[in-house]
PDB file of C-alpha atoms in Angstrom:
ATOM      1  CA  GLN A   1      98.758 112.602  98.823  1.00 57.00           C
ATOM      2  CA  GLN A   2     100.734 110.419 100.621  1.00 65.00           C
ATOM      3  CA  GLN A   3      99.241 109.135 103.652  1.00 88.00           C
ATOM      4  CA  VAL A   4     102.274 106.964 104.689  1.00 94.00           C
ATOM      5  CA  LYS A   5     105.313 108.492 104.490  1.00 95.00           C
ATOM      6  CA  GLN A   6     108.021 106.031 104.601  1.00 96.00           C
ATOM      7  CA  SER A   7     111.962 106.673 104.688  1.00 96.00           C
ATOM      8  CA  PRO A   8     114.800 106.132 103.724  1.00 97.00           C
ATOM      9  CA  GLN A   9     114.403 105.113 100.299  1.00 95.00           C
ATOM     10  CA  SER A  10     117.679 103.222 100.387  1.00 96.00           C
ATOM     11  CA  LEU A  11     119.575 101.543 103.134  1.00 97.00           C
ATOM     12  CA  ILE A  12     122.985 100.320 102.861  1.00 98.00           C
ATOM     13  CA  VAL A  13     123.862  98.211 106.386  1.00 98.00           C
ATOM     14  CA  GLN A  14     126.817  96.111 107.468  1.00 98.00           C
ATOM     15  CA  LYS A  15     126.145  92.565 107.983  1.00 97.00           C
ATOM     16  CA  GLY A  16     125.086  92.175 111.775  1.00 97.00           C
ATOM     17  CA  GLY A  17     124.409  95.854 111.962  1.00 97.00           C
ATOM     18  CA  ILE A  18     121.095  96.974 112.946  1.00 98.00           C
ATOM     19  CA  SER A  19     118.737  98.280 109.948  1.00 98.00           C
ATOM     20  CA  ILE A  20     115.984 100.514 110.786  1.00 98.00           C
ATOM     21  CA  ILE A  21     113.273 101.583 108.519  1.00 98.00           C
ATOM     22  CA  ASN A  22     110.778 104.276 109.517  1.00 98.00           C
ATOM     23  CA  CYS A  23     106.607 105.253 108.464  1.00 98.00           C
ATOM     24  CA  ALA A  24     104.877 108.311 109.275  1.00 97.00           C
ATOM     25  CA  TYR A  25     101.028 108.296 109.095  1.00 96.00           C
ATOM     26  CA  GLU A  26      98.114 111.064 109.174  1.00 93.00           C
ATOM     27  CA  ASN A  27      94.763 109.110 109.175  1.00 90.00           C
ATOM     28  CA  THR A  28      93.994 108.621 112.815  1.00 90.00           C
ATOM     29  CA  ALA A  29      92.039 106.258 112.110  1.00 88.00           C
ATOM     30  CA  PHE A  30      94.763 103.629 110.747  1.00 90.00           C
ATOM     31  CA  ASP A  31      94.660 100.430 113.223  1.00 88.00           C
ATOM     32  CA  TYR A  32      96.436  97.994 111.581  1.00 90.00           C
ATOM     33  CA  PHE A  33     100.562  98.361 110.422  1.00 94.00           C
ATOM     34  CA  PRO A  34     101.969  95.701 108.541  1.00 94.00           C
ATOM     35  CA  TRP A  35     104.942  95.510 106.972  1.00 97.00           C
ATOM     36  CA  TYR A  36     105.814  93.718 104.056  1.00 97.00           C
ATOM     37  CA  GLN A  37     108.972  91.887 102.135  1.00 97.00           C
ATOM     38  CA  GLN A  38     109.462  91.984  98.696  1.00 96.00           C
ATOM     39  CA  PHE A  39     112.189  89.825  96.884  1.00 95.00           C
ATOM     40  CA  PRO A  40     113.113  90.969  93.182  1.00 92.00           C
ATOM     41  CA  GLY A  41     110.355  89.413  90.606  1.00 91.00           C
ATOM     42  CA  LYS A  42     108.273  88.189  93.460  1.00 93.00           C
ATOM     43  CA  GLY A  43     104.844  89.340  95.130  1.00 94.00           C
ATOM     44  CA  PRO A  44     105.077  91.207  98.907  1.00 96.00           C
ATOM     45  CA  ALA A  45     104.891  88.776 101.699  1.00 95.00           C
ATOM     46  CA  LEU A  46     103.897  89.997 104.788  1.00 95.00           C
ATOM     47  CA  LEU A  47     106.851  90.424 107.344  1.00 96.00           C
ATOM     48  CA  ILE A  48     104.939  91.393 110.859  1.00 95.00           C
ATOM     49  CA  ALA A  49     102.331  93.607 111.405  1.00 93.00           C
ATOM     50  CA  ILE A  50     100.595  95.283 114.613  1.00 93.00           C
ATOM     51  CA  ARG A  51      97.978  97.388 116.274  1.00 90.00           C
ATOM     52  CA  PRO A  52      97.788 100.341 118.267  1.00 88.00           C
ATOM     53  CA  ASP A  53      96.801  98.843 121.445  1.00 89.00           C
ATOM     54  CA  VAL A  54     100.457  97.346 121.572  1.00 91.00           C
ATOM     55  CA  SER A  55     104.072  99.493 121.586  1.00 93.00           C
ATOM     56  CA  GLU A  56     106.190  96.868 120.539  1.00 96.00           C
ATOM     57  CA  LYS A  57     105.696  93.472 118.633  1.00 96.00           C
ATOM     58  CA  LYS A  58     108.711  91.232 117.828  1.00 96.00           C
ATOM     59  CA  GLU A  59     109.158  88.088 115.822  1.00 95.00           C
ATOM     60  CA  GLY A  60     112.976  86.787 115.858  1.00 96.00           C
ATOM     61  CA  ARG A  61     114.997  89.538 114.465  1.00 97.00           C
ATOM     62  CA  PHE A  62     112.120  91.920 113.631  1.00 97.00           C
ATOM     63  CA  THR A  63     110.514  94.398 115.534  1.00 97.00           C
ATOM     64  CA  ILE A  64     107.844  96.586 115.166  1.00 96.00           C
ATOM     65  CA  SER A  65     108.018  99.654 117.354  1.00 96.00           C
ATOM     66  CA  PHE A  66     104.981 101.787 117.540  1.00 95.00           C
ATOM     67  CA  ASN A  67     104.030 105.010 118.933  1.00 95.00           C
ATOM     68  CA  LYS A  68     101.174 106.447 118.252  1.00 93.00           C
ATOM     69  CA  SER A  69     100.955 110.024 119.616  1.00 94.00           C
ATOM     70  CA  ALA A  70     103.554 110.700 117.676  1.00 95.00           C
ATOM     71  CA  LYS A  71     101.814 108.328 114.620  1.00 95.00           C
ATOM     72  CA  GLN A  72     105.121 106.677 113.649  1.00 97.00           C
ATOM     73  CA  PHE A  73     106.458 103.052 113.242  1.00 97.00           C
ATOM     74  CA  SER A  74     109.426 101.586 112.363  1.00 98.00           C
ATOM     75  CA  LEU A  75     110.372  98.395 111.871  1.00 98.00           C
ATOM     76  CA  HIS A  76     113.492  97.186 112.936  1.00 98.00           C
ATOM     77  CA  ILE A  77     115.996  94.002 111.369  1.00 98.00           C
ATOM     78  CA  MET A  78     118.094  93.106 114.404  1.00 98.00           C
ATOM     79  CA  ASP A  79     121.664  91.634 113.187  1.00 98.00           C
ATOM     80  CA  SER A  80     120.946  91.985 109.561  1.00 98.00           C
ATOM     81  CA  GLN A  81     121.848  89.145 106.863  1.00 98.00           C
ATOM     82  CA  PRO A  82     122.555  89.411 103.440  1.00 97.00           C
ATOM     83  CA  GLY A  83     119.463  87.243 102.838  1.00 97.00           C
ATOM     84  CA  ASP A  84     117.407  90.062 104.261  1.00 98.00           C
ATOM     85  CA  SER A  85     118.440  92.107 101.158  1.00 97.00           C
ATOM     86  CA  ALA A  86     115.304  93.065  99.706  1.00 97.00           C
ATOM     87  CA  THR A  87     112.426  96.186  99.327  1.00 96.00           C
ATOM     88  CA  TYR A  88     110.043  96.472 102.546  1.00 97.00           C
ATOM     89  CA  PHE A  89     106.551  98.568 102.502  1.00 97.00           C
ATOM     90  CA  CYS A  90     105.452  99.755 105.046  1.00 96.00           C
ATOM     91  CA  ALA A  91     101.379  99.851 104.969  1.00 94.00           C
ATOM     92  CA  ALA A  92      98.034 100.767 106.829  1.00 93.00           C
ATOM     93  CA  SER A  93      94.309 100.399 107.128  1.00 88.00           C
ATOM     94  CA  ALA A  94      91.192 101.479 108.653  1.00 82.00           C
ATOM     95  CA  GLY A  95      88.093 100.383 109.759  1.00 70.00           C
ATOM     96  CA  ASN A  96      86.469  97.587 107.195  1.00 65.00           C
ATOM     97  CA  ASN A  97      87.176  99.684 103.943  1.00 63.00           C
ATOM     98  CA  ARG A  98      89.744  96.535 103.052  1.00 69.00           C
ATOM     99  CA  LYS A  99      92.251  98.848 101.799  1.00 83.00           C
ATOM    100  CA  LEU A 100      95.847  99.142 102.219  1.00 89.00           C
ATOM    101  CA  ILE A 101      97.597 102.215 102.039  1.00 90.00           C
ATOM    102  CA  TRP A 102     101.200 101.909 101.221  1.00 93.00           C
ATOM    103  CA  GLY A 103     104.569 103.636 101.751  1.00 94.00           C
ATOM    104  CA  LEU A 104     106.743 103.868  99.124  1.00 93.00           C
ATOM    105  CA  GLY A 105     109.139 101.210  99.752  1.00 95.00           C
ATOM    106  CA  THR A 106     112.550 100.945 100.918  1.00 96.00           C
ATOM    107  CA  SER A 107     115.789  99.187  99.497  1.00 96.00           C
ATOM    108  CA  LEU A 108     117.474  97.480 101.729  1.00 97.00           C
ATOM    109  CA  ALA A 109     121.219  96.357 100.884  1.00 98.00           C
ATOM    110  CA  VAL A 110     122.715  94.038 103.450  1.00 97.00           C
ATOM    111  CA  ASN A 111     126.787  93.851 102.620  1.00 96.00           C
ATOM    112  CA  PRO A 112     128.363  90.771 103.390  1.00 92.00           C
TER     113      PRO A 112
ATOM    114  CA  SER B   1      95.951  76.540 103.201  1.00 86.00           C
ATOM    115  CA  GLN B   2      95.311  79.353 100.841  1.00 87.00           C
ATOM    116  CA  THR B   3      97.422  79.271  97.592  1.00 92.00           C
ATOM    117  CA  ILE B   4      97.250  82.425  95.157  1.00 96.00           C
ATOM    118  CA  HIS B   5      97.882  81.767  91.151  1.00 96.00           C
ATOM    119  CA  GLN B   6      98.873  84.229  88.510  1.00 97.00           C
ATOM    120  CA  TRP B   7      99.603  83.653  85.170  1.00 95.00           C
ATOM    121  CA  PRO B   8     100.544  84.322  82.706  1.00 95.00           C
ATOM    122  CA  ALA B   9     104.499  84.697  84.504  1.00 95.00           C
ATOM    123  CA  THR B  10     105.828  87.224  81.464  1.00 96.00           C
ATOM    124  CA  LEU B  11     103.998  88.948  79.256  1.00 97.00           C
ATOM    125  CA  VAL B  12     104.808  91.030  76.019  1.00 97.00           C
ATOM    126  CA  GLN B  13     102.831  92.988  74.233  1.00 97.00           C
ATOM    127  CA  PRO B  14     102.467  95.516  71.606  1.00 97.00           C
ATOM    128  CA  VAL B  15     100.934  98.671  71.477  1.00 97.00           C
ATOM    129  CA  GLY B  16      97.009  98.095  71.132  1.00 96.00           C
ATOM    130  CA  SER B  17      97.071  94.874  71.707  1.00 97.00           C
ATOM    131  CA  PRO B  18      94.290  93.367  73.850  1.00 97.00           C
ATOM    132  CA  LEU B  19      95.445  92.078  77.734  1.00 97.00           C
ATOM    133  CA  SER B  20      93.586  89.108  79.995  1.00 97.00           C
ATOM    134  CA  LEU B  21      95.199  88.917  82.850  1.00 97.00           C
ATOM    135  CA  GLU B  22      94.371  86.053  85.745  1.00 97.00           C
ATOM    136  CA  CYS B  23      94.428  85.016  89.562  1.00 97.00           C
ATOM    137  CA  THR B  24      92.943  82.001  90.784  1.00 97.00           C
ATOM    138  CA  VAL B  25      92.351  81.673  94.529  1.00 97.00           C
ATOM    139  CA  GLU B  26      92.586  78.327  96.201  1.00 95.00           C
ATOM    140  CA  GLY B  27      91.874  76.972 100.142  1.00 93.00           C
ATOM    141  CA  THR B  28      89.506  79.803 100.902  1.00 90.00           C
ATOM    142  CA  SER B  29      85.487  80.904  99.832  1.00 89.00           C
ATOM    143  CA  ASN B  30      84.387  84.312  99.537  1.00 91.00           C
ATOM    144  CA  PRO B  31      87.616  86.212  99.619  1.00 92.00           C
ATOM    145  CA  ASN B  32      88.068  89.845  98.798  1.00 91.00           C
ATOM    146  CA  LEU B  33      90.623  90.153  95.989  1.00 94.00           C
ATOM    147  CA  TYR B  34      92.825  93.081  94.712  1.00 94.00           C
ATOM    148  CA  TRP B  35      94.833  94.356  91.644  1.00 96.00           C
ATOM    149  CA  TYR B  36      97.889  95.969  91.945  1.00 96.00           C
ATOM    150  CA  ARG B  37     100.410  97.572  89.418  1.00 95.00           C
ATOM    151  CA  GLN B  38     104.335  98.080  90.533  1.00 92.00           C
ATOM    152  CA  ALA B  39     106.186 100.266  87.969  1.00 83.00           C
ATOM    153  CA  ALA B  40     110.474  99.587  87.940  1.00 76.00           C
ATOM    154  CA  GLY B  41     111.346 100.121  91.561  1.00 72.00           C
ATOM    155  CA  ARG B  42     108.412 101.954  92.795  1.00 77.00           C
ATOM    156  CA  GLY B  43     105.875 100.998  95.200  1.00 86.00           C
ATOM    157  CA  LEU B  44     102.195  99.358  94.819  1.00 92.00           C
ATOM    158  CA  GLN B  45      99.422 101.193  92.911  1.00 91.00           C
ATOM    159  CA  LEU B  46      96.062  99.723  93.530  1.00 92.00           C
ATOM    160  CA  LEU B  47      93.916  99.175  90.742  1.00 94.00           C
ATOM    161  CA  PHE B  48      90.833  97.336  91.450  1.00 94.00           C
ATOM    162  CA  TYR B  49      89.506  95.561  94.438  1.00 90.00           C
ATOM    163  CA  SER B  50      86.312  93.225  94.613  1.00 92.00           C
ATOM    164  CA  VAL B  51      84.178  91.603  98.118  1.00 89.00           C
ATOM    165  CA  GLY B  52      81.964  89.377  95.574  1.00 90.00           C
ATOM    166  CA  ILE B  53      80.905  88.124  92.848  1.00 93.00           C
ATOM    167  CA  GLY B  54      80.365  91.060  89.882  1.00 90.00           C
ATOM    168  CA  GLN B  55      81.418  93.523  92.102  1.00 91.00           C
ATOM    169  CA  ILE B  56      84.484  95.805  91.772  1.00 92.00           C
ATOM    170  CA  SER B  57      85.989  98.931  92.981  1.00 90.00           C
ATOM    171  CA  SER B  58      87.811 100.955  90.309  1.00 90.00           C
ATOM    172  CA  GLU B  59      90.756 103.347  92.347  1.00 86.00           C
ATOM    173  CA  VAL B  60      92.294 104.727  89.209  1.00 82.00           C
ATOM    174  CA  PRO B  61      90.919 105.269  85.792  1.00 66.00           C
ATOM    175  CA  GLN B  62      92.737 104.048  82.796  1.00 79.00           C
ATOM    176  CA  ASN B  63      92.148 101.899  79.851  1.00 89.00           C
ATOM    177  CA  LEU B  64      92.133  98.483  82.789  1.00 95.00           C
ATOM    178  CA  SER B  65      89.139  97.401  83.369  1.00 95.00           C
ATOM    179  CA  ALA B  66      88.574  94.253  86.117  1.00 96.00           C
ATOM    180  CA  SER B  67      85.581  91.043  86.334  1.00 96.00           C
ATOM    181  CA  ARG B  68      85.268  88.506  89.016  1.00 96.00           C
ATOM    182  CA  PRO B  69      82.929  86.193  86.683  1.00 95.00           C
ATOM    183  CA  GLN B  70      83.499  83.561  90.094  1.00 95.00           C
ATOM    184  CA  ASP B  71      84.253  83.826  93.623  1.00 95.00           C
ATOM    185  CA  ARG B  72      88.068  83.103  93.481  1.00 95.00           C
ATOM    186  CA  GLN B  73      88.612  84.287  90.108  1.00 97.00           C
ATOM    187  CA  PHE B  74      89.573  87.789  89.311  1.00 97.00           C
ATOM    188  CA  ILE B  75      90.634  88.866  85.949  1.00 97.00           C
ATOM    189  CA  LEU B  76      92.700  92.104  84.643  1.00 97.00           C
ATOM    190  CA  SER B  77      91.975  92.943  81.259  1.00 96.00           C
ATOM    191  CA  SER B  78      92.327  95.674  78.178  1.00 96.00           C
ATOM    192  CA  LYS B  79      90.778  96.314  75.160  1.00 95.00           C
ATOM    193  CA  LYS B  80      94.373  98.325  74.127  1.00 95.00           C
ATOM    194  CA  LEU B  81      97.520  98.596  76.055  1.00 95.00           C
ATOM    195  CA  LEU B  82      99.700 101.882  75.886  1.00 94.00           C
ATOM    196  CA  LEU B  83     102.983 101.878  77.210  1.00 94.00           C
ATOM    197  CA  SER B  84     102.513 103.097  80.587  1.00 92.00           C
ATOM    198  CA  ASP B  85     100.016 100.058  81.329  1.00 94.00           C
ATOM    199  CA  SER B  86     103.989  98.064  81.471  1.00 94.00           C
ATOM    200  CA  GLY B  87     104.586  96.833  84.580  1.00 94.00           C
ATOM    201  CA  PHE B  88     104.682  94.537  87.719  1.00 96.00           C
ATOM    202  CA  TYR B  89     100.720  93.338  87.961  1.00 97.00           C
ATOM    203  CA  LEU B  90      99.948  91.622  91.487  1.00 97.00           C
ATOM    204  CA  CYS B  91      97.415  90.165  92.870  1.00 98.00           C
ATOM    205  CA  ALA B  92      95.976  89.324  96.510  1.00 96.00           C
ATOM    206  CA  TRP B  93      93.818  88.272  98.477  1.00 94.00           C
ATOM    207  CA  SER B  94      92.127  89.244 102.007  1.00 91.00           C
ATOM    208  CA  LEU B  95      89.623  87.382 104.697  1.00 86.00           C
ATOM    209  CA  ASN B  96      86.461  89.090 104.290  1.00 79.00           C
ATOM    210  CA  ARG B  97      85.316  88.697 107.311  1.00 71.00           C
ATOM    211  CA  GLY B  98      86.615  88.709 111.080  1.00 59.00           C
ATOM    212  CA  TYR B  99      89.648  90.243 111.846  1.00 56.00           C
ATOM    213  CA  GLY B 100      92.304  89.543 109.550  1.00 55.00           C
ATOM    214  CA  THR B 101      90.979  91.361 106.834  1.00 64.00           C
ATOM    215  CA  ASP B 102      93.050  93.558 106.623  1.00 73.00           C
ATOM    216  CA  THR B 103      95.903  91.242 105.817  1.00 86.00           C
ATOM    217  CA  GLN B 104      96.894  90.910 102.131  1.00 92.00           C
ATOM    218  CA  TYR B 105      98.455  87.942 100.909  1.00 94.00           C
ATOM    219  CA  PHE B 106      99.759  88.688  97.277  1.00 96.00           C
ATOM    220  CA  GLY B 107     100.589  85.957  94.106  1.00 97.00           C
ATOM    221  CA  PRO B 108     103.944  85.440  92.352  1.00 96.00           C
ATOM    222  CA  GLY B 109     103.054  88.617  89.969  1.00 96.00           C
ATOM    223  CA  THR B 110     102.661  89.252  86.015  1.00 97.00           C
ATOM    224  CA  ARG B 111     105.618  90.900  84.878  1.00 96.00           C
ATOM    225  CA  LEU B 112     103.890  92.927  81.469  1.00 96.00           C
ATOM    226  CA  THR B 113     105.890  94.631  79.252  1.00 96.00           C
ATOM    227  CA  VAL B 114     104.411  96.557  76.207  1.00 96.00           C
ATOM    228  CA  LEU B 115     106.381  97.526  72.602  1.00 96.00           C
TER     229      LEU B 115
END
């Protein structure tokens, strides 16, 4: 059972365009929603994270939009660059169980 | 600042051989520790996590085991490797108390190929 559903599986965007990756969840107890970026052969690195008390968080070109009623959150990459080409994972966690529930990842390719 | 190390970086092992992967964390005490496996082009599968020395929780039944002999050391082992054990093994840590316990920080990973 996939508790966090991520889409699309792959995405191709032109340089300067907007990349949008979506995640949906079922467990209303989730209260932490991070996005991780992973380059080939490297471990994932935290990109940006949000908690449900806000609807949007922006850090540079990266923005998380959070819709609590729809149980969805998304990552927007503005002015996408070839260096953004990587796999992106959304995740969610709840309470004190210290475990992240992961989406299956989105492979992003930004064409120059 | 905190640093997480994994070794070896790459490993090629025959089927049926034993395995030992090591992970150490510097710059923090009593972290939560995690072992993940990532198959090629796939997502992250949580294998084990630990909230303290000698405390291991297993997420997926398989021929792997984990141990935490010291506060900042986490070891992944197998007595007999299977072909299906091939993958990218990632260790991660998080704080164990207060705000931010759910933020996990990953090591560089170990690429394991079982032939």
